[in-house]
CSV table of C-alpha atoms in Angstrom, one decimal:
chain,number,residue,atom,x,y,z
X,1,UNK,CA,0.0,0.0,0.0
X,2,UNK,CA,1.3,3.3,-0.9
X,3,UNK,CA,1.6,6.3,1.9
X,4,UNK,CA,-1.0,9.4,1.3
X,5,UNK,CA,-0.1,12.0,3.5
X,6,UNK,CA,-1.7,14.6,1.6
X,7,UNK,CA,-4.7,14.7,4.5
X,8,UNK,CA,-3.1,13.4,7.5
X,9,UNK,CA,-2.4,14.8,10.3
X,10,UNK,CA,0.7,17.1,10.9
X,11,UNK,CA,2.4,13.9,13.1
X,12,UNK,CA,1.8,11.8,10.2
X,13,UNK,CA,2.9,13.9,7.7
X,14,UNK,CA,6.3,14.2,8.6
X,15,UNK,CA,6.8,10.6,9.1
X,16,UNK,CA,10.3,10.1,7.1
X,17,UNK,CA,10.1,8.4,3.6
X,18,UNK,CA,10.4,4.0,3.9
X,19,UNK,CA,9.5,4.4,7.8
X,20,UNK,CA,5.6,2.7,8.1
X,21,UNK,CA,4.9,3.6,12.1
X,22,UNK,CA,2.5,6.3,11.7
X,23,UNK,CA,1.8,6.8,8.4
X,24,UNK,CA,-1.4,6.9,6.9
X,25,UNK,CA,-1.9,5.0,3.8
X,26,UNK,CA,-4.8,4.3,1.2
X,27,UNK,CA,-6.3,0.9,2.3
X,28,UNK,CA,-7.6,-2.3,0.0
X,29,UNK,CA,-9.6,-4.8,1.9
X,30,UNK,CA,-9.0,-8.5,2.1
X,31,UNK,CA,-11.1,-9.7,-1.3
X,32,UNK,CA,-13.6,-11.7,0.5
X,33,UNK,CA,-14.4,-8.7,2.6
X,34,UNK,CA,-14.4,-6.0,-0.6
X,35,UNK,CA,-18.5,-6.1,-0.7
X,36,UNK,CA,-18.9,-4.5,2.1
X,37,UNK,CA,-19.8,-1.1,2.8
X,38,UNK,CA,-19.0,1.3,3.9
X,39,UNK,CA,-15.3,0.5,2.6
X,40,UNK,CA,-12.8,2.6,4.6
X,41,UNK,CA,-10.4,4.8,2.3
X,42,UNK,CA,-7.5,5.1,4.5
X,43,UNK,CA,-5.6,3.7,7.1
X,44,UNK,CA,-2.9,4.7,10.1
X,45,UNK,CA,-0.4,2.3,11.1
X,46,UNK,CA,-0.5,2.7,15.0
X,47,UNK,CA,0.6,-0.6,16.0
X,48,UNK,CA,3.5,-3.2,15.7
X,49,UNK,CA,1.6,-5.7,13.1
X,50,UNK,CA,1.9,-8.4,12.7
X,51,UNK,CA,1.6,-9.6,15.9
X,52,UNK,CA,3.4,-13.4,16.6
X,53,UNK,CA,1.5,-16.8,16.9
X,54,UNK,CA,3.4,-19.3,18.5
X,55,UNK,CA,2.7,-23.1,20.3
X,56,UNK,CA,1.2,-22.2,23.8
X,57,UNK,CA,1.7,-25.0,26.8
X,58,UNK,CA,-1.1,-24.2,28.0
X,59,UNK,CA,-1.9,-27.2,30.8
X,60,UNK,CA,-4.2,-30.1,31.3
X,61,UNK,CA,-5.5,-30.2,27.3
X,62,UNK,CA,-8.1,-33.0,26.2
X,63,UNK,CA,-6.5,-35.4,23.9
X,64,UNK,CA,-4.9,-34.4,21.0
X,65,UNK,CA,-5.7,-30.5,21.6
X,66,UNK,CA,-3.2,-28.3,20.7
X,67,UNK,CA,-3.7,-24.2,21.8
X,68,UNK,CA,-1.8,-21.7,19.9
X,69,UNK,CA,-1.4,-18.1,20.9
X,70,UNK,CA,-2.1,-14.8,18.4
X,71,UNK,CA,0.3,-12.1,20.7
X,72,UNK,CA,-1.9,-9.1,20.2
X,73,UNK,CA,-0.5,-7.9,23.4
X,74,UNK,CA,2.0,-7.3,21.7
X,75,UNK,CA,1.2,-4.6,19.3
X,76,UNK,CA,2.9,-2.4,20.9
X,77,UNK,CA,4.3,-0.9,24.4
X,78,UNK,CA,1.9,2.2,25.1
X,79,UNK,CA,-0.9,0.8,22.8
X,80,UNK,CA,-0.4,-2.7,23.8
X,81,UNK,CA,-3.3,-4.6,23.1
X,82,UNK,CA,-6.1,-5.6,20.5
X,83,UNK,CA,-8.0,-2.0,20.6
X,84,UNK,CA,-4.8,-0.3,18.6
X,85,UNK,CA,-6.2,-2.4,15.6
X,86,UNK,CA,-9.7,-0.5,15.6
X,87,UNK,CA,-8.0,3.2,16.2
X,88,UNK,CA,-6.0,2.6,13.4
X,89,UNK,CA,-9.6,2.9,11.0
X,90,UNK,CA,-11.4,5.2,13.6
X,91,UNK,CA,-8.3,7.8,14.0
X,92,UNK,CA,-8.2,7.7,9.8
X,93,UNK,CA,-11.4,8.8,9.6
X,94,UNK,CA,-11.3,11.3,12.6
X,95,UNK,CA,-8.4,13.1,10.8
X,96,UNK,CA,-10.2,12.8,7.7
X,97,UNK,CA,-13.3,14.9,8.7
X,98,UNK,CA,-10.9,17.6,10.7
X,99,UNK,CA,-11.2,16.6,14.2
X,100,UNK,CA,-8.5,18.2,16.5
X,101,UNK,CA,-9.4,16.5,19.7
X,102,UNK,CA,-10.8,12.7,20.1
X,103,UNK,CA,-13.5,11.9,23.1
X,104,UNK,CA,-14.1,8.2,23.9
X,105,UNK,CA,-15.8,6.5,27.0
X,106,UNK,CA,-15.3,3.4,29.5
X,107,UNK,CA,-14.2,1.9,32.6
X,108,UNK,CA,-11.9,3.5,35.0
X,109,UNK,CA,-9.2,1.0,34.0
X,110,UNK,CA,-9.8,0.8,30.3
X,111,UNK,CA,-7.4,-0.4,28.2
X,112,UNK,CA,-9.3,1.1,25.3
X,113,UNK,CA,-8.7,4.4,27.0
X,114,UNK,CA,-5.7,4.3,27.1
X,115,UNK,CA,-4.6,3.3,23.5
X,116,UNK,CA,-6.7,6.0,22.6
X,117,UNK,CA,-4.9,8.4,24.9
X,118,UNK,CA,-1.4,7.8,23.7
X,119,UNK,CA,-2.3,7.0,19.6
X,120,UNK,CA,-4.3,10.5,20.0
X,121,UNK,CA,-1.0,12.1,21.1
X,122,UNK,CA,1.0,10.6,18.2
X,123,UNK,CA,-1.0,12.4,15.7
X,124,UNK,CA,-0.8,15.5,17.3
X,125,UNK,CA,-4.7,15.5,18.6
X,126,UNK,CA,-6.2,16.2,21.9
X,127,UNK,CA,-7.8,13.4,24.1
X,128,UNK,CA,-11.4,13.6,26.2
X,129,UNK,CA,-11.8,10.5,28.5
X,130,UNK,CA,-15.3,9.6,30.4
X,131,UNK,CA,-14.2,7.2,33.0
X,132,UNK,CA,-16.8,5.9,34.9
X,133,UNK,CA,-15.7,4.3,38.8
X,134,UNK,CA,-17.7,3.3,41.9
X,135,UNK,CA,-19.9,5.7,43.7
X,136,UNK,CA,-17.9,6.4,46.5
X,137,UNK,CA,-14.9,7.3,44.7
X,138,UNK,CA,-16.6,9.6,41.8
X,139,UNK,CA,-15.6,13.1,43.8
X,140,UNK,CA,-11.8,11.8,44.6
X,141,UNK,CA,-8.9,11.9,42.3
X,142,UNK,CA,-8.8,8.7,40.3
X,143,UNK,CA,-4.7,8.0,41.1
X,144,UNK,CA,-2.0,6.4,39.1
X,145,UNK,CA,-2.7,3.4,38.7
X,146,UNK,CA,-2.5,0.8,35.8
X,147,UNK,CA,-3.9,2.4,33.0
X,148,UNK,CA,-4.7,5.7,34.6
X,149,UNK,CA,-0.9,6.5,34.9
X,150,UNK,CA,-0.5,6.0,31.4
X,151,UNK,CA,-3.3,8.4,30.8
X,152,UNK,CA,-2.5,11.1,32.8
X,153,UNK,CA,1.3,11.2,32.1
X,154,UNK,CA,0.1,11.8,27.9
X,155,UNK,CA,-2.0,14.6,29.5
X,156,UNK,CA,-5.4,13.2,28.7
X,157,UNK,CA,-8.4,15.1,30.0
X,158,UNK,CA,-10.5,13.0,32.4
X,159,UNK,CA,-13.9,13.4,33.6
X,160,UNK,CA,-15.3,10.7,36.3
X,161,UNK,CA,-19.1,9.4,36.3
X,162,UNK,CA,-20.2,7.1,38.6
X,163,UNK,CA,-21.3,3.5,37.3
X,164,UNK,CA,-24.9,4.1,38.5
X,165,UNK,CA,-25.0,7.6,36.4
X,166,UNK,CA,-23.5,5.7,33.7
X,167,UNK,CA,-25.8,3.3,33.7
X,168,UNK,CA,-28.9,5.9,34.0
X,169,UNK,CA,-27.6,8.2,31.1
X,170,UNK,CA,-25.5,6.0,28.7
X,171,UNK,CA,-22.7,6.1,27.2
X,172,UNK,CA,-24.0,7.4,24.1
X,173,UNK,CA,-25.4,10.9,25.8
X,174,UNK,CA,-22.7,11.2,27.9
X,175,UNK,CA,-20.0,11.4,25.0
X,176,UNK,CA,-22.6,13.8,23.3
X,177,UNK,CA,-22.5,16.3,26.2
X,178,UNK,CA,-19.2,16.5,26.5
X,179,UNK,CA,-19.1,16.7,22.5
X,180,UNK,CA,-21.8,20.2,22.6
X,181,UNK,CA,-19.6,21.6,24.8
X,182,UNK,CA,-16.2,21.2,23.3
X,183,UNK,CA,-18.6,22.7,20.0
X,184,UNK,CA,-19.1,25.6,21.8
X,185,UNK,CA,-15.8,26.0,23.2
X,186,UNK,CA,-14.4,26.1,19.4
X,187,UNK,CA,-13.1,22.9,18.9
X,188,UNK,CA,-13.9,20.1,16.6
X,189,UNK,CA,-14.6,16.6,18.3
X,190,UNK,CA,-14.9,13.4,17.2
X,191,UNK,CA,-16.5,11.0,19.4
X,192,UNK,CA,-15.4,7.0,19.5
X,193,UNK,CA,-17.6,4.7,21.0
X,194,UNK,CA,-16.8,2.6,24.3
X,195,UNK,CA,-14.5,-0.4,23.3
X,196,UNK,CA,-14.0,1.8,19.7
X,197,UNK,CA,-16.6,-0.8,18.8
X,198,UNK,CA,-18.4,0.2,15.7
X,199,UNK,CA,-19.0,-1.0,12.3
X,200,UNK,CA,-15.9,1.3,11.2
X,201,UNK,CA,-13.6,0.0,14.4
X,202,UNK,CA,-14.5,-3.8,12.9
X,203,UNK,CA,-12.5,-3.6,10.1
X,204,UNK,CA,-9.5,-3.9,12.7
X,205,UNK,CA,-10.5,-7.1,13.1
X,206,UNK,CA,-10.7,-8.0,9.7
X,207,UNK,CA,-7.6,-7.0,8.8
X,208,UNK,CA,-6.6,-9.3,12.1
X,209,UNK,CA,-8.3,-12.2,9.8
X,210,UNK,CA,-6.7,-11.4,7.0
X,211,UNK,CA,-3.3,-11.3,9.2
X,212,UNK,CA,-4.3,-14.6,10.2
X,213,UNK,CA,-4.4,-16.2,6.6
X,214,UNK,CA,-0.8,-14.6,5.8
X,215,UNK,CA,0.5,-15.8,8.5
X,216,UNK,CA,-0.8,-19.9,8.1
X,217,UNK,CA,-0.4,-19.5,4.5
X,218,UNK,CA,3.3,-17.9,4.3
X,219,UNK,CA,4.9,-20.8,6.4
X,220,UNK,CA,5.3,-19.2,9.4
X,221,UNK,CA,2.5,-21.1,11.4
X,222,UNK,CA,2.5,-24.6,9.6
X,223,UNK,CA,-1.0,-25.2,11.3
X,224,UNK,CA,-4.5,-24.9,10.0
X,225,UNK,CA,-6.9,-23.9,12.6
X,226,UNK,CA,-10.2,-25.4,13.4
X,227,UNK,CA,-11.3,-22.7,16.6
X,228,UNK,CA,-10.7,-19.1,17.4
X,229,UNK,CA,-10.8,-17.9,20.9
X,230,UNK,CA,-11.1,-15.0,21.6
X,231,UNK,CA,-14.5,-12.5,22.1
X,232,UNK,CA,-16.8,-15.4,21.8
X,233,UNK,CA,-16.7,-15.3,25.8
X,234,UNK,CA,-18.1,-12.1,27.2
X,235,UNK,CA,-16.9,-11.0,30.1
X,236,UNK,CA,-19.6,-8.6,30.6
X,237,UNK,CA,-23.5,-8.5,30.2
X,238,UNK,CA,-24.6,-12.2,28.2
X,239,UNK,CA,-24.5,-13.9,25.1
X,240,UNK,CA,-27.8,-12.7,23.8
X,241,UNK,CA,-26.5,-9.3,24.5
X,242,UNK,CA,-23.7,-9.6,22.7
X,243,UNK,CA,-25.2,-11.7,19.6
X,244,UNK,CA,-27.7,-8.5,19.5
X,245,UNK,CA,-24.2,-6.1,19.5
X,246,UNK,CA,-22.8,-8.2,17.1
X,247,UNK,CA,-25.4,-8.5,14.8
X,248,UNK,CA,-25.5,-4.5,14.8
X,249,UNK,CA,-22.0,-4.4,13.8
X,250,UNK,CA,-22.6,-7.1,10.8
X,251,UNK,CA,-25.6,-4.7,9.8
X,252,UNK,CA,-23.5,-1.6,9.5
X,253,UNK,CA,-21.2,-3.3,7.6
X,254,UNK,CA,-24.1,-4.3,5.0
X,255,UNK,CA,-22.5,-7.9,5.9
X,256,UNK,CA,-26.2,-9.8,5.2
X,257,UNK,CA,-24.7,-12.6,7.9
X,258,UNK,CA,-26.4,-13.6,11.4
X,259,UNK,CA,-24.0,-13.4,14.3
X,260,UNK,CA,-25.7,-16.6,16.0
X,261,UNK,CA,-24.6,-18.2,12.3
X,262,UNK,CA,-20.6,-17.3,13.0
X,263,UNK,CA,-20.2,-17.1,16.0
X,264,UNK,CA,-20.8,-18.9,19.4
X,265,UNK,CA,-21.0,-17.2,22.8
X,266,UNK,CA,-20.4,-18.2,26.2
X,267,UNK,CA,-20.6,-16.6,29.2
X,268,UNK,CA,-17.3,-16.1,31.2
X,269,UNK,CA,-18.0,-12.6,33.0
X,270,UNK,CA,-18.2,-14.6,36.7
X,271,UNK,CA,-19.3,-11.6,39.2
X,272,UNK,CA,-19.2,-8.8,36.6
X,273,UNK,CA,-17.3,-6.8,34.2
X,274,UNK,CA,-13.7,-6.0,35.7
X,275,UNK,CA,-14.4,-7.8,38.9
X,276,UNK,CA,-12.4,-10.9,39.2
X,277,UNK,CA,-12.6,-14.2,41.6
X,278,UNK,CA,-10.0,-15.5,43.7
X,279,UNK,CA,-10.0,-18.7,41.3
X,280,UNK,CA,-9.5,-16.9,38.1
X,281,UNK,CA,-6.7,-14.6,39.8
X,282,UNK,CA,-5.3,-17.7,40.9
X,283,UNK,CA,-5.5,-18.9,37.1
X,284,UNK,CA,-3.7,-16.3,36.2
X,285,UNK,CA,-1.0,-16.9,38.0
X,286,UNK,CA,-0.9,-20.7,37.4
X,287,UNK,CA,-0.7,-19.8,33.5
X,288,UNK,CA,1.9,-17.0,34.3
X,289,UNK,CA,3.6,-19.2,36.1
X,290,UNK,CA,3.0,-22.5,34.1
X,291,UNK,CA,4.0,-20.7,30.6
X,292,UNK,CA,5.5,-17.3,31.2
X,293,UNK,CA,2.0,-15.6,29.1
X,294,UNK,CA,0.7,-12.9,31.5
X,295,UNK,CA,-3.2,-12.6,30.9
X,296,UNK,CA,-4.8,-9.5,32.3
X,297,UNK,CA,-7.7,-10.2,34.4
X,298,UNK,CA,-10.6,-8.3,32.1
X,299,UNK,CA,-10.4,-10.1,29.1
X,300,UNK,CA,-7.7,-12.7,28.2
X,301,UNK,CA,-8.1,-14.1,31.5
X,302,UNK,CA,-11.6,-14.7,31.9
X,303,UNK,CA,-11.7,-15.8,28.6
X,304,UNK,CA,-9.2,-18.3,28.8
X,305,UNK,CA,-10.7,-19.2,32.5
X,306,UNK,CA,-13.5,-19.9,30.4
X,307,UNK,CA,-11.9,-21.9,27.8
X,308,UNK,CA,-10.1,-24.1,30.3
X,309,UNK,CA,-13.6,-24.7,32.0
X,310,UNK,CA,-15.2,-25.7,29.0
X,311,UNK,CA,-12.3,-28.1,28.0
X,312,UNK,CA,-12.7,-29.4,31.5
X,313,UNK,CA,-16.7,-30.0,31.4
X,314,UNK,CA,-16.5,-31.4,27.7
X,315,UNK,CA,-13.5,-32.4,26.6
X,316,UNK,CA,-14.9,-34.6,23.9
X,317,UNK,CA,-15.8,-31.2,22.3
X,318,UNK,CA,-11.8,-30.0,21.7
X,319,UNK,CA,-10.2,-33.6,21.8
X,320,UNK,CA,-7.7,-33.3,18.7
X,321,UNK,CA,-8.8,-29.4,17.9
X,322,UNK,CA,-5.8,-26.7,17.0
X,323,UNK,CA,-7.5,-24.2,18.8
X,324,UNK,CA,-5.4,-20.4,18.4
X,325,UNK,CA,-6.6,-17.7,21.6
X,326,UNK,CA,-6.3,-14.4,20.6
X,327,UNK,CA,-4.3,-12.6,23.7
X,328,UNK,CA,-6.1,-9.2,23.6
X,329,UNK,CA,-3.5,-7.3,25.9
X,330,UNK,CA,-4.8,-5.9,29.0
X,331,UNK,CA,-1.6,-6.0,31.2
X,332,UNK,CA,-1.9,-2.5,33.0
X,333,UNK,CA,-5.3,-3.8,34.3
X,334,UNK,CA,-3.5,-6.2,37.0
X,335,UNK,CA,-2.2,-3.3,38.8
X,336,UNK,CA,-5.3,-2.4,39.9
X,337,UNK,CA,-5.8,-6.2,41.2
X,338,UNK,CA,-2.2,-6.3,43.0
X,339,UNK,CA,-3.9,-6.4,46.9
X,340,UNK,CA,-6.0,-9.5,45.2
X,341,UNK,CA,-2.9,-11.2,44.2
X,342,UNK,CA,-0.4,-10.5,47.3
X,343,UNK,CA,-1.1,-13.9,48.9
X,344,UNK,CA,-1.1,-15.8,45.3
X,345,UNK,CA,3.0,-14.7,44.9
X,346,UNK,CA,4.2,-14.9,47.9
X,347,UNK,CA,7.4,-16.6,46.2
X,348,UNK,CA,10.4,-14.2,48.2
X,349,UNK,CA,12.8,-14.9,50.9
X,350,UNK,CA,16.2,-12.9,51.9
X,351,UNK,CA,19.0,-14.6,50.7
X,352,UNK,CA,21.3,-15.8,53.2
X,353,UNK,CA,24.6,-15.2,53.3
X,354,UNK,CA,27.1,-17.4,55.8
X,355,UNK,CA,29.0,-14.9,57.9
X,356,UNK,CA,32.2,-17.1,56.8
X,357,UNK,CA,31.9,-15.5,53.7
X,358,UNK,CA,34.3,-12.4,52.9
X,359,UNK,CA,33.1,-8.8,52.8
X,360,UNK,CA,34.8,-5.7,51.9
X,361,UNK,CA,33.7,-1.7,51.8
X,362,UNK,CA,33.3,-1.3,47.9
X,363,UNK,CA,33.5,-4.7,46.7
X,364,UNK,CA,30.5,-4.8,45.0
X,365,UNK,CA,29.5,-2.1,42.4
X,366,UNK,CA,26.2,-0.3,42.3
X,367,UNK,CA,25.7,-0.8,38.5
């Protein structure tokens, strides 16, 4: 794909001649994807694509079950995670209508939020943040912690709701306020949805499809896959909600598919969205620990919680499957879970060193 960077943004535009990172470029969709509509024009590259698949030991398997890993947490440092692939459609077409600031809405520890904070800053735009927390802690400063820290260092603007005026207004109304009144103030918003989940952000995930195909077809990955793992358990709400969602994004795209025909849902959000159990914490930790993979306690961990469940209850069902888990990122998200997971790694001691042993002022070197 060529680089247009006749209508990009000033950050984009001075991106030096055979360097990619941050260039916007004129985008052709996967062929089996070209009738759809609407066809996005353009395209930035935000993140570090593509992303690795490797073998992953993942433990206990049924029979014959092999589980690979797709390392989208790996798309990048700051933009780590799977939500860099939807900016880099939604940020196109933000730059593309004028925008010089970016508003976007969700949880106080969204990873989503933050991707948007930083890729906003690399292309030289301004970024609005709705974060919505508990009740009790809506009228104290939000900290620095996990993703927060990450905002606030890239000096993203954050407002705080309450979950319970969150879930009274909407996200939708809440982005449009905030919208009218950066209008008025002169400036010229663009609003992307919670998650950047629309019918525009989806074509991330084709293009993760499509990234797929390369990757099995050019050698790399000498395995053909029978499952994909990876939003097919919500970790929020339930299935029929998200078959509904789905099927909204399909219908945008002019797609003429059902989402019950593609896809199947199960439910893996255990007490709610973002709160986690002491058995899937402790999951996390066994994998960490079992396979070096760190999963972040949202998403890719209840997901995979799930998985393991469901190959535990059926196992009939995955016996001889290649089964690849899309690792959506998510790491900043365990600091906010660190008093959770004190007693989990309490793997320390002080070494001990026999007084026999010589010592000498200046001996050892602080470097």
């Amino acid at each position: 794909m060529e680089s247009d960077r006749s209508s990009s943004s000033d950050a984009a535009d001075q991106s030096p001649a055979g360097f990619g990172f941050l260039c916007k470029k004129a985008y052709a969709p996967p062929p089996w994807a070209s009738h759809l509509r609407p066809l996005p024009s353009h395209v930035f590259s935000l993140g570090h694509l593509p992303t690795p698949i490797h073998r992953w030991n993942f433990p206990n398997l049924p029979k014959g079950t092999e589980v690979w890993l797709k390392r989208d947490d790996l798309t990048g440092m700051q933009l780590s995670g799977n939500k860099v692939r939807k900016l880099e459609f939604l940020l196109a077409d933000a730059v593309a209508q004028g925008a010089d600031c970016i508003i976007t809405i969700g949880g106080i520890q969204s990873n989503h939020c933050r991707a948007t904070a930083v890729a906003t800053k690399y292309l030289n735009l301004d970024c609005y943040l709705i974060l919505r927390t508990s009740k009790v802690l809506v009228d104290k400063d939000p900290g620095l912690t996990g993703n927060l820290l990450v905002e606030r260092l890239v000096g993203a603007h954050v407002d705080i709701i309450s979950k319970e005026e969150y879930a009274k207004i909407g996200s939708v109304t809440l982005t449009e306020i905030l919208k009218e009144k950066l209008i008025k103030e002169g400036r010229k918003p663009y609003v992307i949805p919670v998650g950047g989940s629309n019918s525009l952000g989806t074509w991330g995930y084709i293009e993760a499809i499509r990234e797929i195909e390369r990757q099995q077809h050019s050698g790399s990955v000498k395995v053909k896959f029978d499952d994909i793992v990876v939003h097919a358990f919500s970790v929020c709400d339930d299935p029929d909600y998200f078959y509904d969602f789905v099927q909204g994004l399909l219908d945008g795209l002019e797609a003429g598919v059902l989402s019950r025909d593609i896809v199947d849902i199960h439910n893996a959000k255990g007490l709610g969205y973002a709160i986690s159990t002491a058995e899937e914490l402790k999951f996390v930790k066994d994998i960490a620990t079992a396979t070096g993979v760190i999963l972040d306690p949202v998403y890719s961990g209840k997901a995979a919680y799930g998985m393991m469940k469901d190959m535990t209850e059926n196992p009939k069902n995955w016996e001889g499957r290649k089964v690849l888990f899309v690792h959506t990122g998510g790491l900043l998200g365990l600091y906010d879970k660190v008093d959770q997971l004190v007693s989990t790694v309490a793997n320390w001691r002080r070494m001990d060193v026999h007084e026999s042993v010589p010592r000498k002022d200046g001996t050892g070197k602080m470097f």
